[in-house]
Each structure stands twice: as structure tokens, then as C-alpha cells.
CSV table of C-alpha atoms and ligand atoms in Angstrom, one decimal:
chain,number,residue,atom,x,y,z
A,295,MET,CA,88.2,44.1,-1.0
A,296,SER,CA,88.7,40.5,-1.9
A,297,HIS,CA,89.4,37.8,0.7
A,298,SER,CA,92.9,37.5,-0.8
A,299,ALA,CA,93.7,41.1,-1.7
A,300,HIS,CA,95.3,43.0,1.1
A,301,PRO,CA,95.3,46.8,1.4
A,302,ALA,CA,98.2,48.5,-0.1
A,303,GLY,CA,101.3,49.0,2.1
A,304,PRO,CA,105.0,49.1,2.1
A,305,SER,CA,105.3,45.4,2.9
A,306,HIS,CA,103.5,44.3,-0.2
A,307,GLY,CA,106.4,44.8,-2.6
A,308,HIS,CA,105.5,46.2,-6.0
A,309,PRO,CA,103.0,44.0,-7.7
A,310,LEU,CA,102.0,46.9,-10.0
A,311,PRO,CA,104.4,48.7,-12.4
A,312,GLY,CA,106.1,51.8,-10.8
A,313,GLY,CA,105.1,50.7,-7.4
A,314,GLU,CA,101.5,52.0,-7.9
A,315,PRO,CA,99.3,51.4,-4.9
A,316,VAL,CA,97.3,48.3,-5.1
A,317,VAL,CA,93.7,49.8,-5.2
A,318,ALA,CA,90.9,48.0,-6.9
A,319,PRO,CA,88.6,50.0,-9.2
A,320,PRO,CA,85.2,50.5,-7.8
A,321,ASP,CA,83.2,48.9,-10.6
A,322,LEU,CA,84.6,46.1,-12.9
A,323,THR,CA,81.6,46.1,-15.2
A,324,VAL,CA,82.2,49.7,-16.6
A,325,LEU,CA,83.3,49.9,-20.2
A,326,ASN,CA,85.7,52.8,-20.9
A,327,ARG,CA,84.2,54.2,-24.1
A,328,ARG,CA,87.7,55.4,-25.2
A,329,ILE,CA,89.0,51.9,-25.2
A,330,TRP,CA,86.1,49.7,-26.4
A,331,SER,CA,84.7,49.9,-29.9
A,332,ALA,CA,81.4,51.9,-30.3
A,333,ASN,CA,79.1,48.9,-30.5
A,334,VAL,CA,80.5,47.0,-27.5
A,335,ASP,CA,78.0,47.0,-24.7
A,336,ARG,CA,76.5,45.1,-21.9
A,337,ALA,CA,73.1,43.3,-22.2
A,338,ALA,CA,70.5,43.8,-19.4
A,339,ASP,CA,71.9,40.6,-17.7
A,340,GLY,CA,75.4,41.9,-17.8
A,341,GLU,CA,76.7,39.8,-20.6
A,342,LEU,CA,79.1,41.7,-23.0
A,343,THR,CA,77.7,42.2,-26.5
A,344,VAL,CA,79.3,43.3,-29.8
A,345,ALA,CA,76.8,45.0,-32.2
A,346,GLY,CA,74.1,43.1,-30.3
A,347,LEU,CA,75.6,39.7,-30.3
A,348,PRO,CA,76.3,38.2,-26.9
A,349,ALA,CA,79.8,37.1,-26.1
A,350,GLY,CA,78.6,33.6,-25.2
A,351,GLN,CA,76.8,33.2,-28.5
A,352,LEU,CA,80.0,34.4,-30.4
A,353,ALA,CA,82.1,31.9,-28.5
A,354,ALA,CA,79.6,29.1,-29.0
A,355,GLU,CA,79.4,29.7,-32.7
A,356,HIS,CA,83.1,30.3,-33.5
A,357,GLY,CA,85.0,28.9,-30.6
A,358,THR,CA,87.7,30.7,-28.6
A,359,PRO,CA,90.1,32.4,-28.8
A,360,VAL,CA,88.4,34.5,-31.5
A,361,PHE,CA,89.0,38.0,-32.8
A,362,VAL,CA,85.7,39.9,-33.1
A,363,LEU,CA,85.6,42.9,-35.4
A,364,ASP,CA,83.0,45.6,-34.8
A,365,SER,CA,82.6,46.4,-38.6
A,366,ALA,CA,80.4,49.5,-38.1
A,367,ASP,CA,83.1,50.9,-35.8
A,368,LEU,CA,85.8,50.2,-38.3
A,369,ARG,CA,83.8,51.9,-41.1
A,370,GLN,CA,83.2,55.0,-38.9
A,371,ARG,CA,86.9,55.3,-38.0
A,372,ALA,CA,87.8,55.0,-41.7
A,373,ARG,CA,85.2,57.8,-42.5
A,374,ASP,CA,86.5,60.0,-39.8
A,375,TYR,CA,90.0,59.7,-41.2
A,376,VAL,CA,89.1,60.4,-44.8
A,377,ALA,CA,87.0,63.4,-43.6
A,378,ALA,CA,89.7,64.7,-41.5
A,379,PHE,CA,92.3,64.5,-44.3
A,380,ALA,CA,89.9,65.6,-47.1
A,381,GLY,CA,92.0,67.0,-49.9
A,382,GLY,CA,94.8,64.6,-49.0
A,383,ASP,CA,95.2,60.9,-48.9
A,384,VAL,CA,94.8,58.2,-46.2
A,385,PHE,CA,96.7,55.1,-46.8
A,386,TYR,CA,95.7,52.4,-44.3
A,387,ALA,CA,98.9,50.6,-43.1
A,388,GLY,CA,98.1,47.0,-43.9
A,389,LYS,CA,100.8,45.7,-41.6
A,390,ALA,CA,98.4,46.4,-38.6
A,391,PHE,CA,96.0,43.8,-39.9
A,392,LEU,CA,95.1,42.8,-43.4
A,393,CYS,CA,92.6,40.5,-45.0
A,394,THR,CA,90.6,40.9,-48.2
A,395,ALA,CA,87.3,41.9,-46.4
A,396,VAL,CA,89.0,44.7,-44.5
A,397,ALA,CA,91.0,45.9,-47.5
A,398,ARG,CA,87.7,46.0,-49.5
A,399,LEU,CA,85.8,47.8,-46.8
A,400,LEU,CA,88.5,50.5,-46.4
A,401,ALA,CA,89.0,50.9,-50.1
A,402,GLU,CA,85.1,51.5,-50.4
A,403,GLU,CA,85.5,54.2,-47.8
A,404,GLY,CA,88.1,55.9,-50.0
A,405,LEU,CA,91.4,54.9,-48.2
A,406,GLY,CA,94.4,53.7,-50.1
A,407,ILE,CA,96.5,50.8,-48.7
A,408,ASP,CA,100.1,50.9,-47.6
A,409,VAL,CA,101.6,47.4,-48.2
A,410,CYS,CA,105.2,46.3,-47.5
A,411,THR,CA,105.6,42.8,-48.9
A,412,ALA,CA,104.4,40.7,-51.7
A,413,GLY,CA,101.9,39.0,-49.3
A,414,GLU,CA,100.2,42.3,-48.4
A,415,LEU,CA,100.3,43.4,-52.0
A,416,ALA,CA,98.6,40.1,-53.1
A,417,ILE,CA,95.9,40.5,-50.5
A,418,ALA,CA,95.2,44.2,-51.5
A,419,LEU,CA,95.0,43.2,-55.1
A,420,ARG,CA,92.8,40.2,-54.5
A,421,ALA,CA,90.5,42.5,-52.5
A,422,GLY,CA,90.1,44.5,-55.7
A,423,VAL,CA,91.9,47.6,-54.3
A,424,ASP,CA,92.7,50.0,-57.2
A,425,PRO,CA,96.5,49.5,-57.6
A,426,GLN,CA,96.8,53.3,-58.1
A,427,ARG,CA,95.7,53.5,-54.4
A,428,LEU,CA,98.6,51.3,-53.2
A,429,ALA,CA,101.8,52.5,-51.7
A,430,LEU,CA,104.8,50.0,-51.4
A,431,HIS,CA,107.1,50.3,-48.4
A,432,GLY,CA,109.9,48.4,-46.8
A,433,ASN,CA,113.6,48.8,-46.1
A,434,ASN,CA,114.4,45.5,-48.0
A,435,LYS,CA,111.9,45.0,-50.8
A,436,SER,CA,113.1,42.2,-52.9
A,437,VAL,CA,113.6,42.6,-56.6
A,438,ASP,CA,110.6,40.4,-57.1
A,439,GLU,CA,108.4,42.5,-54.9
A,440,LEU,CA,109.5,45.6,-56.7
A,441,ARG,CA,108.7,43.9,-60.0
A,442,GLN,CA,105.3,42.8,-58.8
A,443,ALA,CA,104.4,46.3,-57.6
A,444,LEU,CA,105.5,47.7,-60.9
A,445,ALA,CA,103.6,45.1,-62.9
A,446,ALA,CA,100.5,45.7,-60.8
A,447,GLY,CA,100.8,49.5,-61.3
A,448,ALA,CA,101.2,50.4,-57.7
A,449,GLY,CA,100.5,54.1,-57.3
A,450,ARG,CA,103.5,55.0,-55.0
A,451,ILE,CA,106.8,53.3,-54.1
A,452,VAL,CA,108.6,54.7,-51.1
A,453,LEU,CA,112.4,54.4,-51.6
A,454,ASP,CA,114.5,53.4,-48.7
A,455,SER,CA,118.1,52.9,-49.8
A,456,HIS,CA,120.5,53.9,-52.6
A,457,LEU,CA,120.6,50.3,-53.8
A,458,GLU,CA,116.8,50.3,-54.1
A,459,ILE,CA,116.9,53.4,-56.2
A,460,GLU,CA,119.2,51.6,-58.7
A,461,ARG,CA,117.2,48.4,-58.6
A,462,LEU,CA,113.9,50.1,-59.2
A,463,ALA,CA,115.2,52.4,-62.0
A,464,GLU,CA,116.6,49.3,-63.8
A,465,LEU,CA,113.3,47.4,-63.4
A,466,ALA,CA,111.2,50.4,-64.6
A,467,ALA,CA,113.4,50.8,-67.6
A,468,ARG,CA,113.1,47.1,-68.4
A,469,LEU,CA,109.3,47.1,-67.9
A,470,GLY,CA,108.8,50.4,-69.7
A,471,VAL,CA,107.0,52.1,-66.8
A,472,ARG,CA,107.6,55.3,-64.9
A,473,PRO,CA,106.6,54.7,-61.3
A,474,ARG,CA,105.8,57.6,-58.9
A,475,VAL,CA,108.2,57.5,-56.0
A,476,LEU,CA,108.8,59.1,-52.7
A,477,VAL,CA,112.1,59.3,-50.7
A,478,ARG,CA,111.8,58.2,-47.1
A,479,VAL,CA,113.5,60.7,-44.9
A,480,THR,CA,114.8,60.0,-41.5
A,481,VAL,CA,114.1,63.3,-39.8
A,482,GLY,CA,115.9,62.6,-36.5
A,483,VAL,CA,112.9,62.8,-34.2
A,484,GLU,CA,112.9,60.7,-30.9
A,485,ALA,CA,109.2,59.7,-30.8
A,486,HIS,CA,108.0,59.1,-27.2
A,487,THR,CA,107.1,55.4,-27.7
A,488,HIS,CA,108.6,52.0,-27.1
A,489,ALA,CA,112.2,51.9,-28.6
A,490,PHE,CA,111.2,49.0,-31.0
A,491,ILE,CA,108.5,51.0,-32.6
A,492,ALA,CA,110.3,54.4,-32.9
A,493,THR,CA,111.5,54.8,-36.4
A,494,ALA,CA,112.9,58.3,-37.1
A,495,HIS,CA,115.9,58.6,-34.8
A,496,GLU,CA,119.2,58.3,-36.5
A,497,ASP,CA,120.6,54.9,-35.4
A,498,GLN,CA,118.0,52.6,-37.1
A,499,LYS,CA,117.4,50.9,-40.4
A,500,PHE,CA,114.8,52.9,-42.1
A,501,GLY,CA,115.1,55.7,-44.6
A,502,PHE,CA,117.7,58.3,-45.6
A,503,SER,CA,119.1,60.5,-42.9
A,504,LEU,CA,118.3,64.2,-43.3
A,505,ALA,CA,121.1,65.4,-40.9
A,506,SER,CA,123.9,63.6,-42.7
A,507,GLY,CA,122.8,64.8,-46.1
A,508,GLN,CA,121.8,61.3,-47.3
A,509,ALA,CA,118.2,62.4,-47.9
A,510,ALA,CA,119.3,65.2,-50.2
A,511,ALA,CA,121.7,62.8,-52.0
A,512,ALA,CA,118.9,60.3,-52.5
A,513,VAL,CA,116.7,62.9,-54.0
A,514,ALA,CA,119.5,64.0,-56.3
A,515,ARG,CA,120.0,60.3,-57.3
A,516,VAL,CA,116.4,59.7,-58.1
A,517,LEU,CA,116.3,62.9,-60.2
A,518,ASP,CA,119.1,61.5,-62.3
A,519,HIS,CA,116.9,58.7,-63.3
A,520,PRO,CA,114.3,59.7,-65.8
A,521,GLU,CA,112.7,56.3,-65.4
A,522,LEU,CA,111.5,57.4,-61.8
A,523,GLN,CA,109.0,60.1,-61.2
A,524,LEU,CA,109.8,61.8,-57.8
A,525,VAL,CA,106.5,63.0,-56.4
A,526,GLY,CA,107.4,63.7,-52.7
A,527,LEU,CA,109.0,62.9,-49.4
A,528,HIS,CA,107.9,60.5,-46.8
A,529,SER,CA,108.5,60.3,-43.0
A,530,HIS,CA,107.2,58.0,-40.4
A,531,ILE,CA,108.4,58.6,-36.9
A,532,GLY,CA,107.1,55.7,-35.0
A,533,SER,CA,103.9,54.1,-33.6
A,534,GLN,CA,101.5,54.6,-30.6
A,535,ILE,CA,102.3,58.2,-30.3
A,536,PHE,CA,99.9,60.5,-28.5
A,537,ASP,CA,101.3,64.0,-28.7
A,538,THR,CA,101.6,65.7,-32.1
A,539,GLY,CA,105.0,67.4,-31.2
A,540,GLY,CA,107.0,64.7,-33.0
A,541,PHE,CA,104.9,65.1,-36.1
A,542,GLU,CA,105.3,68.8,-36.1
A,543,VAL,CA,109.1,68.5,-35.9
A,544,ALA,CA,108.9,66.0,-38.8
A,545,ALA,CA,106.7,68.2,-40.8
A,546,HIS,CA,109.0,71.2,-40.2
A,547,ARG,CA,112.1,69.2,-41.3
A,548,VAL,CA,110.4,67.6,-44.3
A,549,VAL,CA,109.2,71.0,-45.6
A,550,GLY,CA,112.8,72.3,-45.0
A,551,LEU,CA,114.0,69.6,-47.3
A,552,LEU,CA,111.4,70.5,-49.9
A,553,ALA,CA,112.6,74.0,-49.9
A,554,ARG,CA,116.3,72.9,-50.4
A,555,ILE,CA,115.2,70.7,-53.3
A,556,ARG,CA,113.5,73.7,-54.9
A,557,ASP,CA,116.7,75.7,-54.3
A,558,SER,CA,119.1,73.1,-55.8
A,559,HIS,CA,117.0,71.4,-58.4
A,560,GLY,CA,114.4,74.1,-59.3
A,561,ILE,CA,111.4,71.7,-58.6
A,562,GLU,CA,108.7,71.8,-56.0
A,563,LEU,CA,107.6,68.3,-55.1
A,564,PRO,CA,103.8,68.0,-54.9
A,565,GLU,CA,103.4,65.5,-52.0
A,566,ILE,CA,104.4,64.8,-48.4
A,567,ASP,CA,103.5,61.6,-46.5
A,568,LEU,CA,103.9,62.0,-42.8
A,569,GLY,CA,103.3,58.2,-42.2
A,570,GLY,CA,101.3,56.7,-39.4
A,571,GLY,CA,101.7,56.4,-35.7
A,572,GLN,CA,98.7,57.9,-34.1
A,573,GLY,CA,98.1,56.3,-30.7
A,574,ILE,CA,94.9,54.6,-29.4
A,575,ALA,CA,93.6,54.1,-25.9
A,576,TYR,CA,94.5,50.6,-24.5
A,577,VAL,CA,94.1,51.4,-20.8
A,578,ASP,CA,92.5,54.0,-18.6
A,579,GLY,CA,94.3,57.3,-18.9
A,580,ASP,CA,95.3,56.8,-22.5
A,581,ASP,CA,94.0,59.9,-24.3
A,582,PRO,CA,94.4,59.9,-28.1
A,583,GLN,CA,93.6,62.9,-30.2
A,584,PRO,CA,90.8,62.5,-32.7
A,585,PRO,CA,91.8,62.4,-36.3
A,586,ALA,CA,90.3,65.8,-37.1
A,587,ARG,CA,92.5,67.4,-34.5
A,588,VAL,CA,95.6,65.6,-35.7
A,589,ALA,CA,94.8,66.6,-39.3
A,590,ALA,CA,94.2,70.2,-38.4
A,591,ARG,CA,97.5,70.4,-36.5
A,592,LEU,CA,99.5,68.8,-39.3
A,593,ARG,CA,97.8,70.9,-41.9
A,594,GLU,CA,98.5,74.0,-39.9
A,595,ILE,CA,102.1,73.3,-39.5
A,596,VAL,CA,102.7,72.2,-43.1
A,597,GLU,CA,101.0,75.4,-44.3
A,598,ARG,CA,102.9,77.6,-42.0
A,599,GLU,CA,106.3,76.1,-43.0
A,600,CYS,CA,105.4,76.2,-46.7
A,601,GLY,CA,104.4,79.9,-46.2
A,602,LEU,CA,107.7,80.7,-44.6
A,603,ALA,CA,109.6,78.9,-47.4
A,604,GLY,CA,107.6,80.3,-50.2
A,605,LEU,CA,106.5,76.9,-51.2
A,606,ALA,CA,103.0,75.8,-52.6
A,607,VAL,CA,101.4,73.6,-50.0
A,608,PRO,CA,101.9,70.0,-51.1
A,609,ARG,CA,99.2,67.3,-50.9
A,610,LEU,CA,99.3,65.7,-47.5
A,611,ALA,CA,99.1,61.9,-47.0
A,612,VAL,CA,99.1,59.9,-43.8
A,613,GLU,CA,99.3,56.1,-43.2
A,614,PRO,CA,97.4,55.2,-40.0
A,615,GLY,CA,97.2,51.5,-39.2
A,616,ARG,CA,96.6,51.1,-35.4
A,617,ALA,CA,94.2,54.1,-35.2
A,618,ILE,CA,92.0,52.6,-38.0
A,619,ILE,CA,91.8,48.9,-37.0
A,620,GLY,CA,93.0,48.8,-33.4
A,621,PRO,CA,90.0,49.8,-31.3
A,622,SER,CA,87.5,47.9,-33.7
A,623,MET,CA,88.5,44.5,-32.6
A,624,LEU,CA,88.5,42.6,-29.3
A,625,THR,CA,89.6,39.0,-28.5
A,626,LEU,CA,87.4,36.6,-26.7
A,627,TYR,CA,89.2,33.9,-24.6
A,628,GLU,CA,87.8,31.1,-22.5
A,629,VAL,CA,89.3,30.7,-19.0
A,630,GLY,CA,90.9,27.3,-18.4
A,631,THR,CA,92.5,27.5,-15.0
A,632,VAL,CA,92.8,30.0,-12.2
A,633,LYS,CA,95.7,29.8,-9.9
A,634,PRO,CA,96.2,32.1,-6.8
A,635,VAL,CA,99.8,33.0,-6.4
A,636,GLU,CA,101.0,34.6,-3.1
A,637,LEU,CA,103.3,37.6,-3.6
A,638,ASP,CA,105.7,39.2,-1.2
A,639,GLY,CA,103.8,40.5,1.8
A,640,GLY,CA,100.9,38.1,1.5
A,641,LEU,CA,99.2,39.8,-1.5
A,642,VAL,CA,97.6,37.3,-3.8
A,643,ARG,CA,97.5,37.5,-7.6
A,644,HIS,CA,95.2,35.3,-9.6
A,645,TYR,CA,96.9,33.8,-12.6
A,646,VAL,CA,94.0,33.4,-15.0
A,647,SER,CA,95.0,31.1,-17.9
A,648,VAL,CA,93.2,31.4,-21.2
A,649,ASP,CA,93.1,29.3,-24.3
A,650,GLY,CA,95.4,31.5,-26.4
A,651,GLY,CA,98.3,33.8,-25.4
A,652,MET,CA,101.5,35.1,-26.9
A,653,SER,CA,100.7,33.3,-30.2
A,654,ASP,CA,97.7,35.5,-30.8
A,655,ASN,CA,99.0,38.7,-28.9
A,656,ILE,CA,102.7,39.0,-28.7
A,657,ARG,CA,102.5,42.8,-27.9
A,658,THR,CA,102.5,42.3,-24.1
A,659,ALA,CA,105.7,40.2,-24.1
A,660,LEU,CA,107.4,42.2,-26.9
A,661,TYR,CA,106.6,45.9,-25.9
A,662,ASP,CA,105.3,45.5,-22.3
A,663,ALA,CA,102.0,46.7,-23.8
A,664,GLY,CA,99.1,47.3,-21.5
A,665,TYR,CA,95.6,46.0,-22.3
A,666,THR,CA,92.1,46.1,-20.7
A,667,VAL,CA,90.2,43.0,-19.9
A,668,VAL,CA,86.7,42.3,-18.6
A,669,LEU,CA,84.6,39.2,-17.7
A,670,ALA,CA,82.4,38.9,-20.8
A,671,ASN,CA,79.8,36.2,-20.3
A,672,ARG,CA,78.4,37.6,-17.1
A,673,THR,CA,78.9,40.2,-14.4
A,674,SER,CA,79.8,39.2,-10.9
A,675,GLU,CA,79.1,40.5,-7.4
A,676,ALA,CA,82.4,39.0,-6.2
A,677,PRO,CA,85.1,41.5,-5.0
A,678,PRO,CA,87.9,42.6,-7.4
A,679,GLN,CA,90.9,40.4,-7.4
A,680,LEU,CA,94.3,41.5,-8.6
A,681,SER,CA,94.9,39.3,-11.6
A,682,ARG,CA,97.1,38.5,-14.5
A,683,VAL,CA,95.7,37.0,-17.7
A,684,VAL,CA,98.2,34.5,-19.1
A,685,GLY,CA,98.2,32.2,-22.1
A,686,LYS,CA,98.8,28.4,-22.5
A,687,HIS,CA,102.3,28.6,-24.0
A,688,CYS,CA,105.3,27.1,-22.3
A,689,GLU,CA,107.0,30.2,-21.0
A,690,SER,CA,106.4,32.6,-18.1
A,691,GLY,CA,106.5,35.7,-20.4
A,692,ASP,CA,103.3,34.4,-22.0
A,693,ILE,CA,101.2,37.2,-20.6
A,694,VAL,CA,98.1,38.7,-22.2
A,695,VAL,CA,97.3,41.3,-19.7
A,696,ARG,CA,100.0,41.9,-17.0
A,697,ASP,CA,98.1,43.9,-14.4
A,698,CYS,CA,94.3,43.8,-14.1
A,699,TRP,CA,91.4,43.4,-11.8
A,700,LEU,CA,88.9,40.7,-12.4
A,701,PRO,CA,86.1,39.4,-10.1
A,702,ALA,CA,87.5,37.0,-7.5
A,703,ASP,CA,85.1,34.3,-8.7
A,704,VAL,CA,86.4,34.1,-12.3
A,705,ALA,CA,86.4,30.4,-13.0
A,706,PRO,CA,87.1,27.9,-15.8
A,707,GLY,CA,84.5,28.3,-18.6
A,708,ASP,CA,84.1,32.0,-18.1
A,709,LEU,CA,84.9,34.2,-21.1
A,710,LEU,CA,87.2,37.2,-21.0
A,711,ALA,CA,87.2,40.0,-23.5
A,712,VAL,CA,90.5,41.9,-24.2
A,713,ALA,CA,89.9,45.3,-25.8
A,714,ALA,CA,91.6,47.0,-28.8
A,715,THR,CA,93.4,43.9,-30.2
A,716,GLY,CA,92.8,44.9,-33.8
A,717,ALA,CA,96.2,46.1,-34.6
A,718,TYR,CA,99.4,44.0,-34.6
A,719,CYS,CA,97.9,41.0,-32.8
A,720,TYR,CA,96.5,38.8,-35.6
A,721,ALA,CA,99.1,40.4,-37.9
A,722,MET,CA,101.9,39.2,-35.6
A,723,ALA,CA,100.3,36.0,-34.6
A,724,SER,CA,102.4,32.8,-34.7
A,725,ASN,CA,102.0,29.0,-34.4
A,726,TYR,CA,104.2,28.9,-31.3
A,727,ASN,CA,103.7,25.5,-29.6
A,728,ARG,CA,101.8,24.6,-32.8
A,729,ILE,CA,98.6,26.5,-31.9
A,730,PRO,CA,96.5,27.2,-35.0
A,731,ARG,CA,95.7,30.9,-35.4
A,732,PRO,CA,92.2,32.1,-34.2
A,733,PRO,CA,89.5,33.1,-36.6
A,734,VAL,CA,88.5,36.7,-37.2
A,735,VAL,CA,84.8,37.2,-37.1
A,736,ALA,CA,82.9,40.5,-38.1
A,737,VAL,CA,79.8,41.5,-36.4
A,738,VAL,CA,77.2,43.9,-37.7
A,739,ASP,CA,73.6,44.4,-36.6
A,740,GLY,CA,73.6,41.2,-34.5
A,741,GLU,CA,74.9,39.0,-37.3
A,742,SER,CA,78.4,37.4,-37.3
A,743,GLU,CA,80.4,36.5,-40.4
A,744,VAL,CA,83.8,34.7,-40.5
A,745,LEU,CA,86.4,36.8,-42.4
A,746,LEU,CA,89.4,34.6,-41.6
A,747,ARG,CA,88.8,31.0,-40.7
A,748,ARG,CA,90.5,29.3,-37.7
A,749,GLU,CA,93.5,27.5,-38.9
A,750,THR,CA,93.4,23.7,-38.6
A,751,LEU,CA,95.9,21.2,-37.5
A,752,GLU,CA,95.8,19.8,-41.0
A,753,GLN,CA,97.0,23.3,-42.3
A,754,LEU,CA,99.8,23.2,-39.8
A,755,MET,CA,100.8,19.8,-41.0
A,756,ALA,CA,100.5,20.7,-44.7
A,757,ASN,CA,104.1,21.8,-45.0
A,758,ASP,CA,105.5,19.1,-42.8
A,759,VAL,CA,106.6,16.5,-45.5
A,760,GLY,CA,108.9,14.4,-43.4
A,761,TRP,CA,112.1,12.7,-44.6
A,762,ALA,CA,112.2,11.8,-48.2
A,763,VAL,CA,114.5,8.9,-47.3
A,764,ALA,CA,114.4,7.5,-43.7
A,765,PRO,CA,117.6,8.7,-42.1
A,766,ALA,CA,120.0,6.1,-41.1
A,767,GLY,CA,120.1,5.7,-37.4
A,768,PRO,CA,120.2,3.2,-34.7
A,769,GLU,CA,117.4,0.6,-34.8
A,770,PRO,CA,114.5,1.8,-32.6
A,771,ALA,CA,114.8,0.2,-29.1
A,772,PRO,CA,112.6,-2.8,-28.8
A,773,VAL,CA,109.4,-1.9,-26.8
A,774,PRO,CA,109.3,-4.2,-23.7
A,775,GLY,CA,106.6,-6.7,-23.7
A,776,ARG,CA,105.8,-6.2,-27.4
A,777,ALA,CA,106.3,-9.1,-29.8
A,778,GLY,CA,108.3,-9.0,-32.9
B,829,LLP,N1,103.7,53.8,-42.1
B,829,LLP,C1,104.9,53.1,-42.0
B,829,LLP,C2,105.9,53.4,-42.9
B,829,LLP,C3,105.1,52.2,-40.9
B,829,LLP,O1,106.2,51.6,-40.8
B,829,LLP,C4,104.0,52.0,-40.0
B,829,LLP,C5,104.2,51.1,-38.9
B,829,LLP,C6,102.8,52.6,-40.3
B,829,LLP,C7,102.7,53.5,-41.3
B,829,LLP,C8,101.6,52.4,-39.4
B,829,LLP,O2,101.8,52.8,-38.1
B,829,LLP,P1,100.6,52.9,-37.0
B,829,LLP,O3,99.6,54.0,-37.4
B,829,LLP,O4,99.9,51.6,-37.0
B,829,LLP,O5,101.2,53.2,-35.7
B,829,LLP,N2,104.2,46.0,-34.1
B,829,LLP,C9,104.2,47.3,-33.4
B,829,LLP,C10,104.0,48.5,-34.4
B,829,LLP,C11,105.0,48.5,-35.5
B,829,LLP,C12,104.6,49.6,-36.5
B,829,LLP,C13,105.4,49.4,-37.7
B,829,LLP,N3,105.2,50.4,-38.7
B,829,LLP,C14,103.2,47.3,-32.3
B,829,LLP,O6,102.5,46.3,-32.2
B,829,LLP,O7,103.0,48.2,-31.6
């Protein structure tokens, strides 16, 4: 027990969520294999390594903060998904993280890419992804985005509103193309995840509600447009979901609609896309299902439901984002300051400030997300200290890891590694407080390669063009002591 961490007791308040007892883990050097990517390890001297490269060397070469991608781990995850859903389609949800190198690697492994803006579309195209393997999403795709997707020959467009059906039909007629489309169905499932990332309950912006008949009406409307080729139904119930129960209800309801479409229109749609959402392990106790099990369960339920409805089993697609890229990246930060803060009851928490923060990982502030952090440049004999890893931004909610244990001797210059930052960290990064975005560096077989460069201050200034004409205002006050 640290000199500053007292044993748990009622007078200590609740420094941990849910009033958990304050008990330090026995060994801070252990790497939970569910959380860290396959090629993260510790060298003989205790330093953290990624695919053989020591954290210190990565930091020296690329600076900090830096996102480090374990490329072999990513490739393996992609392969596992493709194998699990053989006979169907895996569209990687590019919103989780997208750059040309990753798009190319995933396309090589046989994944399609789900894009939802012109920006994501442009990256996938620049990476050389076969347009037929692209699916376009979004609840408010602009006319221009729809046009670009049609012009590129995107393989699927997922329709999200009645207005969009009309827009797309008109554009398709004008361009003389007949896009394959899916109707996004809101199946009315409350996924057990954070409210901001649950997407299939009724009162939210995505898709057509099944319960109110909107989904059936959308299907009828699409079928009225010979310019559009309706190939299937789509459902996405949310993100970071561990149990398959929600997906099963979704599959059941989507197949139910397929049967009704057959009954009222005399057609059997050949595809269903059950979206993404498979959870990953961020902290001890998180227990995600392997893709093979998720696939087997989904297939089983779709086959059973189709059997009951007398439908041919449609081709199954999924759109994992987090489960593909999330665990394959970590973030390395350098510690700048350590501040012991006394809590109620005399317990002390070390506020360990790092050189990034909510600009490179907003998920803790936004979703109260949990992360795992370890000391990366060395191991330590010092006792575990209740800690909080915070960033350098000017607000108290700028927290990277809310509740963690780090060695009590963590000091300026030490490196910390935060696990599983591949999904929705770089993708949601900002320039808050005018901090340039960190680089993304891939490591394979002891070699590192920059995939995305660190932003520079010059890039941040590039759009700042100043006043065209100096605004009229009071004369600047004379500076005391300065002539003229
Ligand atoms: N398909 C659709 C239509 C989606 O909207 C999403 C995610 C996915 C697939 C991929 O979901 P995944 O497999 O990554 O869970 N920023 C939040 C997550 C937002 C997810 C948005 N849509 C976070 O950081 O947790």
C-alpha cells in the first residue's frame, strides 16, 4: 500500500465509481491479453514493446502523444471477421478510424468499407478500395455526397429518410444509374450501452421506425422508383454491445419485415445488414464475444426466423468498426506533472498530467468511457497509487483515464500507454486549445512507419486568413515607455 493510499473504509468517501472499495491490484505490470493487442509485450527490463519496438524508442522517433497501430493484430482481426462471416459481407465502419493505409489493408483482407461522408468516401477511393465494396450511410447525406457516391459507383446506399429516397431516385435518373439500396430500419431495441451510442430505440434520428409502419412505407416508396434497386434491409442497434440478445431481437424483427414485404409485394429481398456494435475489452472484466461466436449466433437466428417465415436465407452483412480497429492501437503519452490531491477521508489521488487529453480522446469525457493505462518506459517497485490520468486542456473534465492505479513514483518524463484507443479516438480528435493532432504510427516486426503525420502549427494556421481589411476600432493604447 502506498504511503499516500489508505485502506478502504467508510470515511474515505467514494473515489471509485459505485463506491467500489479502494483496493490496489497486486501487480501493475501485468497486461490483460483481452485488452492489449496481440503484439504488445514487456521486454526483459520491463519496458513496454509493440511488435518488438520499445515504447521509449517509439516516443523518441515520433514524439508524444502518438497513436501506435499493431498492424499484424489489425490484419488478424480483419481475417477473423471475414472468416467468421464467410458467405456474407463485412463492411468496416470507417467512422471508427480511417486513413488510406488502413482502408487498403482491410480491403486486401476482403472487407468492404462503410463510409458516411464525402470525406470518408474520398479516403476509401484514394486508398483504391473497389467502389462496389463501399456502402454509404448517414441520416443527412447531402445531395452532393449522394451524387459523388453514385458517380463513384458505390455498391450500396443505405436510405435513411423519405426525402432521401426522392433525392436519390432523382439523381439516379439524371445520372442514368440504378444504385443498389437498403432501407435502414429502426427495430425498437434498447441496446444496453451508453445512451449516446444506442441507435435503434424509437426516439432518435436514424432510420425508419418498424413499429409505426414507416419502414414498410419506405420500402413501398423505394419499390415505386424503378431507378432504385432495393436489395435489402439494414439495422444498427448501437455500439460497444457485449450480449447478442439485442442483435437477435433485431434479426427477428428485420426478418419479420422481409416476410411482410414478400407478402405485400411478392419479392424476397436478398440481403440483410445487421450493422456494427460488437463491444471490445477496455478494462478488466470486459468480456467480448469472439467474431466466430457472434457470427454463428446471428446466422442461427436468421436461418431459424427465415425457416419459420418460409423465406430463403438472405446474404448477411455486418459493419464492425470498433471490434476491428479498437484493440489494435494504443496511445503513448509523456507525463508532464504529477499532483497529489487529497480526497475526503485523507485518501490521496495522483493527478498525472500527460501531453494530450480530450483532444485525442474525447470518449472519457463524452461517454464516461473506461480505459486501461500502464507505465510504459519501465516497471517500478513503488507501491500502487490511486491515480487519474488527465490531459493538458483547460477544463477539469479533460480526463483520459478516470480511475486507475499507477506506481507511486510515476514522474515527469515517464511514458504511459493507454490501451484500445484505435476506435473513435483519432476519429473524434479535435484541435481544442489549438493542439495539433498526434501522428498514427504502424509497427510491424520491430519497424515503425508513419501512416498519418503529426499536424503542425502551420497547418493549424493555414485557414486563419485574418481580416481582409483592418477593422475600424480604437487606436491601440500606447505602450508605456515605447517611443513613437
Ligand atoms: N454501422 C453503422 C450504421 C453505425 O452507425 C456504426 C457506428 C457502425 C456500423 C459501427 O459501430 P461499431 O462496430 O464501431 O460499434 N463515437 C462512439 C461510437 C459511435 C458509433 C457510431 N456508429 C464511441 O466512441 O463509442
